[in-house]
Amino acid sequence: MTLVTSSGISAVDESYLERAVALAWDARKRGDHPFGALLVGPAGNVAEAMNSTVTQSDPTGHAETNLVRVAGSWELAVLSESTLYTSTEPCAMCAGAIYWSGIGRTVFAFSSDELGAMVDEEDGVPPLRLSSREVFARGGRPIVVDGPAALASAADVHRGFWK
């Protein structure tokens, strides 16, 4: 098992997380699930993505997997020094995509436990309760994970959406 470490959440991290939450609001407004993510490279290059499960009829169209697809052209050395910021803790599928992409750090605002308290099921399917830390810990390379961050906006984007 790989040690999953933490480096702490800075004010700069929080500003990127707020952008991820803004993307989540954009996804929600267009009819998708409220999740957004961005990837920041070591040279300051940024890629953004949001959830597209409804508008693209793609159950794998989570913000993080969409972001991994966008960043697929980045060199592995760049990805390993990059940070993925996401409005909500990555699910098991997204954590797997992040792991396989080579991204070195993940920072999230809203935890999967907090989301789980709001969502009993989606379209009759109960959530897969497996934290990203658990997924990353099963891998063979270190990944820095920071979160949850105490951002009220990260909870607000989910309020009233999940029924």
CSV table of C-alpha atoms in Angstrom, one decimal, residues 18-153:
chain,number,residue,atom,x,y,z
A,18,GLU,CA,-13.8,28.3,-5.1
A,19,ARG,CA,-13.3,28.1,-8.8
A,20,ALA,CA,-14.1,24.4,-8.8
A,21,VAL,CA,-17.3,25.2,-6.9
A,22,ALA,CA,-18.1,27.9,-9.5
A,23,LEU,CA,-17.8,25.2,-12.2
A,24,ALA,CA,-20.0,23.0,-10.2
A,25,TRP,CA,-22.7,25.7,-10.2
A,26,ASP,CA,-22.3,26.1,-13.9
A,27,ALA,CA,-22.8,22.3,-14.3
A,28,ARG,CA,-25.9,22.4,-12.1
A,29,LYS,CA,-27.3,25.4,-14.1
A,30,ARG,CA,-27.0,23.6,-17.4
A,31,GLY,CA,-28.8,20.5,-16.0
A,32,ASP,CA,-25.8,18.3,-14.9
A,33,HIS,CA,-24.8,17.1,-11.4
A,34,PRO,CA,-23.1,19.9,-9.4
A,35,PHE,CA,-19.4,19.0,-9.6
A,36,GLY,CA,-16.5,21.0,-11.0
A,37,ALA,CA,-12.7,20.5,-11.1
A,38,LEU,CA,-9.6,22.1,-12.4
A,39,LEU,CA,-6.0,21.0,-12.8
A,40,VAL,CA,-3.1,23.5,-12.1
A,41,GLY,CA,0.3,22.6,-13.5
A,42,PRO,CA,3.6,23.6,-12.1
A,43,ALA,CA,4.0,26.5,-14.6
A,44,GLY,CA,0.5,27.8,-13.8
A,45,ASN,CA,-1.2,26.2,-16.7
A,46,VAL,CA,-4.9,25.4,-16.0
A,47,ALA,CA,-7.4,23.0,-17.4
A,48,GLU,CA,-11.1,23.0,-16.3
A,49,ALA,CA,-14.0,20.6,-16.5
A,50,MET,CA,-17.4,20.0,-15.0
A,51,ASN,CA,-19.8,17.2,-14.8
A,52,SER,CA,-21.6,16.1,-18.0
A,53,THR,CA,-23.4,12.9,-17.0
A,54,VAL,CA,-26.8,14.3,-18.0
A,55,THR,CA,-26.1,16.6,-20.9
A,56,GLN,CA,-23.8,14.0,-22.6
A,57,SER,CA,-25.7,10.9,-21.4
A,58,ASP,CA,-22.4,9.6,-20.0
A,59,PRO,CA,-22.4,8.0,-16.6
A,60,THR,CA,-18.6,8.4,-16.6
A,61,GLY,CA,-18.8,12.1,-17.3
A,62,HIS,CA,-17.8,13.2,-13.8
A,63,ALA,CA,-15.9,16.5,-13.5
A,64,GLU,CA,-12.6,14.7,-12.5
A,65,THR,CA,-12.8,12.1,-15.3
A,66,ASN,CA,-13.5,14.8,-17.8
A,67,LEU,CA,-10.6,16.7,-16.5
A,68,VAL,CA,-8.3,13.7,-16.8
A,69,ARG,CA,-9.3,13.3,-20.4
A,70,VAL,CA,-8.6,17.0,-21.1
A,71,ALA,CA,-5.2,16.8,-19.4
A,72,GLY,CA,-4.3,13.5,-21.2
A,73,SER,CA,-1.9,15.4,-23.5
A,74,TRP,CA,0.1,16.8,-20.6
A,75,GLU,CA,3.5,15.1,-20.1
A,76,LEU,CA,3.6,12.7,-17.1
A,77,ALA,CA,6.4,14.8,-15.5
A,78,VAL,CA,4.0,17.8,-15.6
A,79,LEU,CA,1.1,15.8,-14.3
A,80,SER,CA,3.1,14.4,-11.4
A,81,GLU,CA,3.8,18.0,-10.3
A,82,SER,CA,0.2,19.2,-10.9
A,83,THR,CA,-2.7,19.6,-8.4
A,84,LEU,CA,-6.3,18.6,-9.2
A,85,TYR,CA,-8.8,20.8,-7.3
A,86,THR,CA,-12.4,19.5,-7.1
A,87,SER,CA,-15.5,20.8,-5.5
A,88,THR,CA,-16.3,17.4,-3.9
A,89,GLU,CA,-14.1,14.5,-3.0
A,90,PRO,CA,-13.5,12.2,-6.0
A,91,CYS,CA,-15.6,9.1,-6.1
A,92,ALA,CA,-13.9,5.7,-6.5
A,93,MET,CA,-14.1,5.9,-10.3
A,94,CYS,CA,-12.6,9.3,-10.4
A,95,ALA,CA,-9.9,8.5,-7.9
A,96,GLY,CA,-8.9,5.6,-10.2
A,97,ALA,CA,-8.7,7.9,-13.2
A,98,ILE,CA,-6.6,10.4,-11.2
A,99,TYR,CA,-4.3,7.6,-10.0
A,100,TRP,CA,-3.8,6.3,-13.6
A,101,SER,CA,-3.2,9.8,-15.0
A,102,GLY,CA,-0.2,10.4,-12.8
A,103,ILE,CA,-1.5,13.5,-11.1
A,104,GLY,CA,0.5,14.1,-8.0
A,105,ARG,CA,-1.9,16.0,-5.7
A,106,THR,CA,-5.7,16.2,-5.1
A,107,VAL,CA,-7.4,18.8,-3.1
A,108,PHE,CA,-11.2,18.7,-2.4
A,109,ALA,CA,-13.7,20.9,-0.7
A,110,PHE,CA,-16.8,18.8,0.2
A,111,SER,CA,-16.1,15.3,1.5
A,112,SER,CA,-17.8,12.1,0.3
A,113,ASP,CA,-19.1,11.6,3.8
A,114,GLU,CA,-20.8,15.0,3.7
A,115,LEU,CA,-22.3,14.3,0.3
A,116,GLY,CA,-23.4,10.9,1.5
A,117,ALA,CA,-25.4,12.5,4.2
A,118,MET,CA,-27.3,14.4,1.5
A,119,VAL,CA,-27.7,11.6,-1.1
A,120,ASP,CA,-29.3,8.3,-0.2
A,121,GLU,CA,-29.5,7.1,-3.8
A,122,GLU,CA,-29.4,8.4,-7.3
A,123,ASP,CA,-31.9,7.0,-9.8
A,124,GLY,CA,-32.5,4.0,-7.4
A,125,VAL,CA,-28.8,3.2,-7.1
A,126,PRO,CA,-27.1,3.7,-3.6
A,127,PRO,CA,-23.8,5.5,-3.6
A,128,LEU,CA,-20.5,3.6,-3.6
A,129,ARG,CA,-19.1,4.6,-0.3
A,130,LEU,CA,-15.3,4.4,-0.8
A,131,SER,CA,-13.2,7.4,-0.1
A,132,SER,CA,-10.5,8.6,-2.5
A,133,ARG,CA,-7.9,8.1,0.2
A,134,GLU,CA,-8.8,4.4,0.3
A,135,VAL,CA,-8.5,4.1,-3.4
A,136,PHE,CA,-5.2,6.0,-3.6
A,137,ALA,CA,-3.8,4.0,-0.7
A,138,ARG,CA,-4.1,0.8,-2.7
A,139,GLY,CA,-1.8,2.2,-5.5
A,140,GLY,CA,1.9,1.9,-6.0
A,141,ARG,CA,2.7,5.6,-6.1
A,142,PRO,CA,2.3,8.4,-3.5
A,143,ILE,CA,-0.5,10.9,-4.0
A,144,VAL,CA,-0.9,13.9,-1.8
A,145,VAL,CA,-4.5,14.4,-0.7
A,146,ASP,CA,-5.8,17.4,1.1
A,147,GLY,CA,-9.4,17.9,2.2
A,148,PRO,CA,-12.0,18.5,3.1
A,149,ALA,CA,-11.8,22.3,3.1
A,150,ALA,CA,-14.3,24.2,5.1
A,151,LEU,CA,-16.0,26.1,2.3
A,152,ALA,CA,-19.7,26.9,2.8
A,153,SER,CA,-20.1,27.3,-1.0
